[in-house]
Amino acid sequence: MRGMSLRIALLGLLTAYGSASGYDLTKKFERSVAHVWQAGHSQIYPELAKMTADGLVTVEAEGARGRKIYSITPEGRAELRAWLVGHDPTGPARSEVALQAFLLPLLDPGEALDVLERLKAYMEQKQAELEALWAAKHASPVPEGTSGVKFGNLALDLGIRQTRTTLEWANDAMAQLERQA
Amino acid sequence: MRGMSLRIALLGLLTAYGSASGYDLTKKFERSVAHVWQAGHSQIYPELAKMTADGLVTVEAEGARGRKIYSITPEGRAELRAWLVGHDPTGPARSEVALQAFLLPLLDPGEALDVLERLKAYMEQKQAELEALWAAKHASPVPEGTSGVKFGNLALDLGIRQTRTTLEWANDAMAQLERQA
DNA sequence: GATTGACATGTCAGCTCTTACATGTCACCT
DNA sequence: AGGTGACATGTAAGAGCTGACATGTCAATC
């Protein structure tokens, strides 16, 4: 039961937004889950086929242009619930930003400052995107959601906080490097 | 030039700590880089072989028990520097914790609280580990490092801040769920 | 009537990564 | 002399993922 996060993400989206096609789900990945997990259609289509074979989803209907509408089965719901409740969050730590941070002292301070400057710009842009998403969500009048919390908001909040933290770190690291130079 | 982070990490370690064997580098991964990037020996040995073929590292000497001592070449140094200075930090976003956060509203509040409680415990433990590392580094009298900043400290600082942020988020999310229940 | 572009689904080569298997050396303890 | 455990290097199957290739439908514009 390793690395089945793509499966879980798909089951989650099918639960939250109701039935959808592979195409729809690909769009959801681009738009709503992108800050949390990424997957392209070339990964999603085969996975849906496997999940159908495993009985976690079914093809509810076939629409125009070969469109296949998937929906989650009780087995799928059980699988999702079991993962959410039982999954140990020991995900492999792999962050390119952190790796860059780790290796930064190998550069001389001037170059390191440049790298941090670029990182800062990237993070600021990301922050703006996330905050725009936040604003958009809070403007609309409760669209979808299972409990009182709007779907995806907790994750969005986490993302915004983490971006802010990275930004603060970059600023402090720059100040530290400037003191040395 | 995609996903060459393992290469970069190895080049970085060879620069920072001088020449080392595959075994040594595996240990460094377990101990010093683990919070930033992960790799086992079965990934490291073949990669070192490829890097040798590409002229980025050389086998400096062969010691006892078949031990091979690698060191970085000028080409390797150039490659590392180019990556650090020129790399765009657009790493694929893939966080199991964030995915769990995203899907959390699919559970009822009681179960969601349990999940957050477990996450909090995990993060607290991680935080303790990182802070112990920090304390250990600040106790010893400047061991290795290229500039004035001790090697790996910037990354450690980032890790500690991010863990703290996740912890704060978990607490606030729990408070929010409790208000609903 | 033709082109454009969004819709829609798939496959495949090749890389990364994980897990497990496999082999052998050397120092130390009993 | 035998056993344990750290040292040390490798291979291989299979999953995960990326990027490119491939195919076709439908609606709207020119």
PDB file of N, CA and C (backbone and C1' of nucleotides) in Angstrom, chain B residues 10 13-14 17-29 41 44-45 48-49 57-72, chain D residues 7-10:
ATOM      1  N   LEU B  10      24.558  15.095  -4.509  1.00  0.00           N
ATOM      2  CA  LEU B  10      25.822  14.372  -4.367  1.00  0.00           C
ATOM      3  C   LEU B  10      27.011  15.294  -4.619  1.00  0.00           C
ATOM      4  N   LEU B  13      27.454  17.515  -1.587  1.00  0.00           N
ATOM      5  CA  LEU B  13      28.071  16.835  -0.449  1.00  0.00           C
ATOM      6  C   LEU B  13      29.563  16.633  -0.682  1.00  0.00           C
ATOM      7  N   LEU B  14      29.924  16.282  -1.908  1.00  0.00           N
ATOM      8  CA  LEU B  14      31.344  16.089  -2.218  1.00  0.00           C
ATOM      9  C   LEU B  14      32.115  17.407  -2.106  1.00  0.00           C
ATOM     10  N   TYR B  17      32.034  18.304   2.000  1.00  0.00           N
ATOM     11  CA  TYR B  17      32.747  17.431   2.925  1.00  0.00           C
ATOM     12  C   TYR B  17      34.015  16.825   2.333  1.00  0.00           C
ATOM     13  N   GLY B  18      34.377  17.226   1.118  1.00  0.00           N
ATOM     14  CA  GLY B  18      35.546  16.635   0.477  1.00  0.00           C
ATOM     15  C   GLY B  18      35.211  15.279  -0.086  1.00  0.00           C
ATOM     16  N   SER B  19      36.196  14.532  -0.496  1.00  0.00           N
ATOM     17  CA  SER B  19      35.951  13.260  -1.153  1.00  0.00           C
ATOM     18  C   SER B  19      35.355  12.233  -0.189  1.00  0.00           C
ATOM     19  N   ALA B  20      34.573  11.333  -0.763  1.00  0.00           N
ATOM     20  CA  ALA B  20      33.856  10.362   0.064  1.00  0.00           C
ATOM     21  C   ALA B  20      33.486   9.151  -0.780  1.00  0.00           C
ATOM     22  N   SER B  21      33.168   8.052  -0.130  1.00  0.00           N
ATOM     23  CA  SER B  21      32.722   6.844  -0.826  1.00  0.00           C
ATOM     24  C   SER B  21      31.204   6.865  -0.968  1.00  0.00           C
ATOM     25  N   GLY B  22      30.668   5.989  -1.790  1.00  0.00           N
ATOM     26  CA  GLY B  22      29.227   5.872  -1.922  1.00  0.00           C
ATOM     27  C   GLY B  22      28.587   5.574  -0.575  1.00  0.00           C
ATOM     28  N   TYR B  23      29.259   4.754   0.163  1.00  0.00           N
ATOM     29  CA  TYR B  23      28.762   4.412   1.503  1.00  0.00           C
ATOM     30  C   TYR B  23      28.677   5.648   2.400  1.00  0.00           C
ATOM     31  N   ASP B  24      29.764   6.437   2.396  1.00  0.00           N
ATOM     32  CA  ASP B  24      29.784   7.683   3.171  1.00  0.00           C
ATOM     33  C   ASP B  24      28.629   8.594   2.762  1.00  0.00           C
ATOM     34  N   LEU B  25      28.466   8.714   1.450  1.00  0.00           N
ATOM     35  CA  LEU B  25      27.425   9.612   0.935  1.00  0.00           C
ATOM     36  C   LEU B  25      26.038   9.126   1.336  1.00  0.00           C
ATOM     37  N   THR B  26      25.849   7.814   1.329  1.00  0.00           N
ATOM     38  CA  THR B  26      24.577   7.258   1.795  1.00  0.00           C
ATOM     39  C   THR B  26      24.323   7.665   3.246  1.00  0.00           C
ATOM     40  N   LYS B  27      25.348   7.606   4.059  1.00  0.00           N
ATOM     41  CA  LYS B  27      25.217   8.003   5.469  1.00  0.00           C
ATOM     42  C   LYS B  27      24.898   9.492   5.600  1.00  0.00           C
ATOM     43  N   LYS B  28      25.576  10.290   4.783  1.00  0.00           N
ATOM     44  CA  LYS B  28      25.295  11.732   4.802  1.00  0.00           C
ATOM     45  C   LYS B  28      23.834  11.977   4.473  1.00  0.00           C
ATOM     46  N   PHE B  29      23.327  11.213   3.516  1.00  0.00           N
ATOM     47  CA  PHE B  29      21.921  11.363   3.152  1.00  0.00           C
ATOM     48  C   PHE B  29      21.034  11.028   4.338  1.00  0.00           C
ATOM     49  N   HIS B  41      21.085   3.746  -0.921  1.00  0.00           N
ATOM     50  CA  HIS B  41      22.330   3.360  -1.596  1.00  0.00           C
ATOM     51  C   HIS B  41      22.060   2.783  -2.979  1.00  0.00           C
ATOM     52  N   ILE B  44      22.090   5.677  -5.123  1.00  0.00           N
ATOM     53  CA  ILE B  44      23.334   6.447  -5.095  1.00  0.00           C
ATOM     54  C   ILE B  44      24.455   5.767  -5.882  1.00  0.00           C
ATOM     55  N   TYR B  45      24.634   4.470  -5.716  1.00  0.00           N
ATOM     56  CA  TYR B  45      25.739   3.781  -6.402  1.00  0.00           C
ATOM     57  C   TYR B  45      25.639   3.886  -7.925  1.00  0.00           C
ATOM     58  N   LEU B  48      26.436   7.477  -9.047  1.00  0.00           N
ATOM     59  CA  LEU B  48      27.865   7.802  -9.005  1.00  0.00           C
ATOM     60  C   LEU B  48      28.580   7.216 -10.231  1.00  0.00           C
ATOM     61  N   ALA B  49      28.162   6.029 -10.638  1.00  0.00           N
ATOM     62  CA  ALA B  49      28.763   5.402 -11.822  1.00  0.00           C
ATOM     63  C   ALA B  49      28.485   6.249 -13.066  1.00  0.00           C
ATOM     64  N   VAL B  57      32.572  13.351 -11.545  1.00  0.00           N
ATOM     65  CA  VAL B  57      33.345  12.885 -10.389  1.00  0.00           C
ATOM     66  C   VAL B  57      34.394  11.875 -10.889  1.00  0.00           C
ATOM     67  N   THR B  58      35.400  11.618 -10.058  1.00  0.00           N
ATOM     68  CA  THR B  58      36.384  10.585 -10.400  1.00  0.00           C
ATOM     69  C   THR B  58      36.631   9.696  -9.203  1.00  0.00           C
ATOM     70  N   VAL B  59      37.017   8.467  -9.488  1.00  0.00           N
ATOM     71  CA  VAL B  59      37.416   7.574  -8.401  1.00  0.00           C
ATOM     72  C   VAL B  59      38.865   7.907  -8.071  1.00  0.00           C
ATOM     73  N   GLU B  60      39.031   8.548  -6.947  1.00  0.00           N
ATOM     74  CA  GLU B  60      40.324   9.048  -6.506  1.00  0.00           C
ATOM     75  C   GLU B  60      41.215   7.904  -6.020  1.00  0.00           C
ATOM     76  N   ALA B  61      40.593   6.953  -5.349  1.00  0.00           N
ATOM     77  CA  ALA B  61      41.366   5.838  -4.790  1.00  0.00           C
ATOM     78  C   ALA B  61      40.428   4.692  -4.459  1.00  0.00           C
ATOM     79  N   GLU B  62      40.970   3.483  -4.373  1.00  0.00           N
ATOM     80  CA  GLU B  62      40.163   2.360  -3.911  1.00  0.00           C
ATOM     81  C   GLU B  62      40.765   1.837  -2.610  1.00  0.00           C
ATOM     82  N   GLY B  63      39.948   1.824  -1.582  1.00  0.00           N
ATOM     83  CA  GLY B  63      40.447   1.439  -0.264  1.00  0.00           C
ATOM     84  C   GLY B  63      40.099   0.003   0.082  1.00  0.00           C
ATOM     85  N   ALA B  64      40.113  -0.296   1.343  1.00  0.00           N
ATOM     86  CA  ALA B  64      39.832  -1.645   1.824  1.00  0.00           C
ATOM     87  C   ALA B  64      38.370  -1.991   1.556  1.00  0.00           C
ATOM     88  N   ARG B  65      38.071  -3.253   1.505  1.00  0.00           N
ATOM     89  CA  ARG B  65      36.707  -3.762   1.312  1.00  0.00           C
ATOM     90  C   ARG B  65      36.043  -3.219   0.054  1.00  0.00           C
ATOM     91  N   GLY B  66      36.837  -2.992  -0.989  1.00  0.00           N
ATOM     92  CA  GLY B  66      36.265  -2.500  -2.237  1.00  0.00           C
ATOM     93  C   GLY B  66      35.801  -1.060  -2.184  1.00  0.00           C
ATOM     94  N   ARG B  67      36.166  -0.388  -1.117  1.00  0.00           N
ATOM     95  CA  ARG B  67      35.754   1.003  -0.932  1.00  0.00           C
ATOM     96  C   ARG B  67      36.320   1.893  -2.041  1.00  0.00           C
ATOM     97  N   LYS B  68      35.409   2.661  -2.682  1.00  0.00           N
ATOM     98  CA  LYS B  68      35.839   3.583  -3.739  1.00  0.00           C
ATOM     99  C   LYS B  68      35.682   5.015  -3.260  1.00  0.00           C
ATOM    100  N   ILE B  69      36.753   5.774  -3.338  1.00  0.00           N
ATOM    101  CA  ILE B  69      36.676   7.161  -2.887  1.00  0.00           C
ATOM    102  C   ILE B  69      36.454   8.076  -4.083  1.00  0.00           C
ATOM    103  N   TYR B  70      35.317   8.763  -4.074  1.00  0.00           N
ATOM    104  CA  TYR B  70      35.001   9.679  -5.158  1.00  0.00           C
ATOM    105  C   TYR B  70      35.396  11.100  -4.779  1.00  0.00           C
ATOM    106  N   SER B  71      35.804  11.871  -5.804  1.00  0.00           N
ATOM    107  CA  SER B  71      35.935  13.313  -5.572  1.00  0.00           C
ATOM    108  C   SER B  71      35.397  14.055  -6.785  1.00  0.00           C
ATOM    109  N   ILE B  72      35.035  15.302  -6.551  1.00  0.00           N
ATOM    110  CA  ILE B  72      34.400  16.099  -7.601  1.00  0.00           C
ATOM    111  C   ILE B  72      35.469  16.635  -8.564  1.00  0.00           C
TER     112      ILE B  72
ATOM    113  P    DC D   7      29.784   1.477  10.318  1.00  0.00           P
ATOM    114  O5'  DC D   7      30.528   0.739   9.099  1.00  0.00           O
ATOM    115  C5'  DC D   7      31.900   0.359   9.263  1.00  0.00           C
ATOM    116  C4'  DC D   7      32.365  -0.375   8.017  1.00  0.00           C
ATOM    117  C3'  DC D   7      32.213   0.433   6.713  1.00  0.00           C
ATOM    118  O3'  DC D   7      33.487   0.504   6.094  1.00  0.00           O
ATOM    119  C1'  DC D   7      31.410  -1.779   6.458  1.00  0.00           C
ATOM    120  P    DA D   8      33.815   1.586   5.009  1.00  0.00           P
ATOM    121  O5'  DA D   8      33.008   0.977   3.762  1.00  0.00           O
ATOM    122  C5'  DA D   8      33.667   0.099   2.870  1.00  0.00           C
ATOM    123  C4'  DA D   8      32.730  -0.490   1.864  1.00  0.00           C
ATOM    124  C3'  DA D   8      31.784   0.451   1.110  1.00  0.00           C
ATOM    125  O3'  DA D   8      32.480   0.998  -0.015  1.00  0.00           O
ATOM    126  C1'  DA D   8      30.945  -1.787   1.419  1.00  0.00           C
ATOM    127  P    DT D   9      31.623   1.784  -1.139  1.00  0.00           P
ATOM    128  O5'  DT D   9      30.992   0.604  -2.017  1.00  0.00           O
ATOM    129  C5'  DT D   9      31.859  -0.311  -2.653  1.00  0.00           C
ATOM    130  C4'  DT D   9      31.073  -1.354  -3.406  1.00  0.00           C
ATOM    131  C3'  DT D   9      30.177  -0.770  -4.512  1.00  0.00           C
ATOM    132  O3'  DT D   9      30.669  -1.149  -5.788  1.00  0.00           O
ATOM    133  C1'  DT D   9      29.064  -2.463  -3.239  1.00  0.00           C
ATOM    134  P    DG D  10      30.257  -0.349  -7.074  1.00  0.00           P
ATOM    135  O5'  DG D  10      28.799  -0.947  -7.333  1.00  0.00           O
ATOM    136  C5'  DG D  10      28.786  -1.994  -8.215  1.00  0.00           C
ATOM    137  C4'  DG D  10      27.775  -3.046  -7.810  1.00  0.00           C
ATOM    138  C3'  DG D  10      26.478  -2.980  -8.598  1.00  0.00           C
ATOM    139  O3'  DG D  10      26.716  -3.402  -9.929  1.00  0.00           O
ATOM    140  C1'  DG D  10      26.216  -3.866  -6.387  1.00  0.00           C
TER     141       DG D  10
END
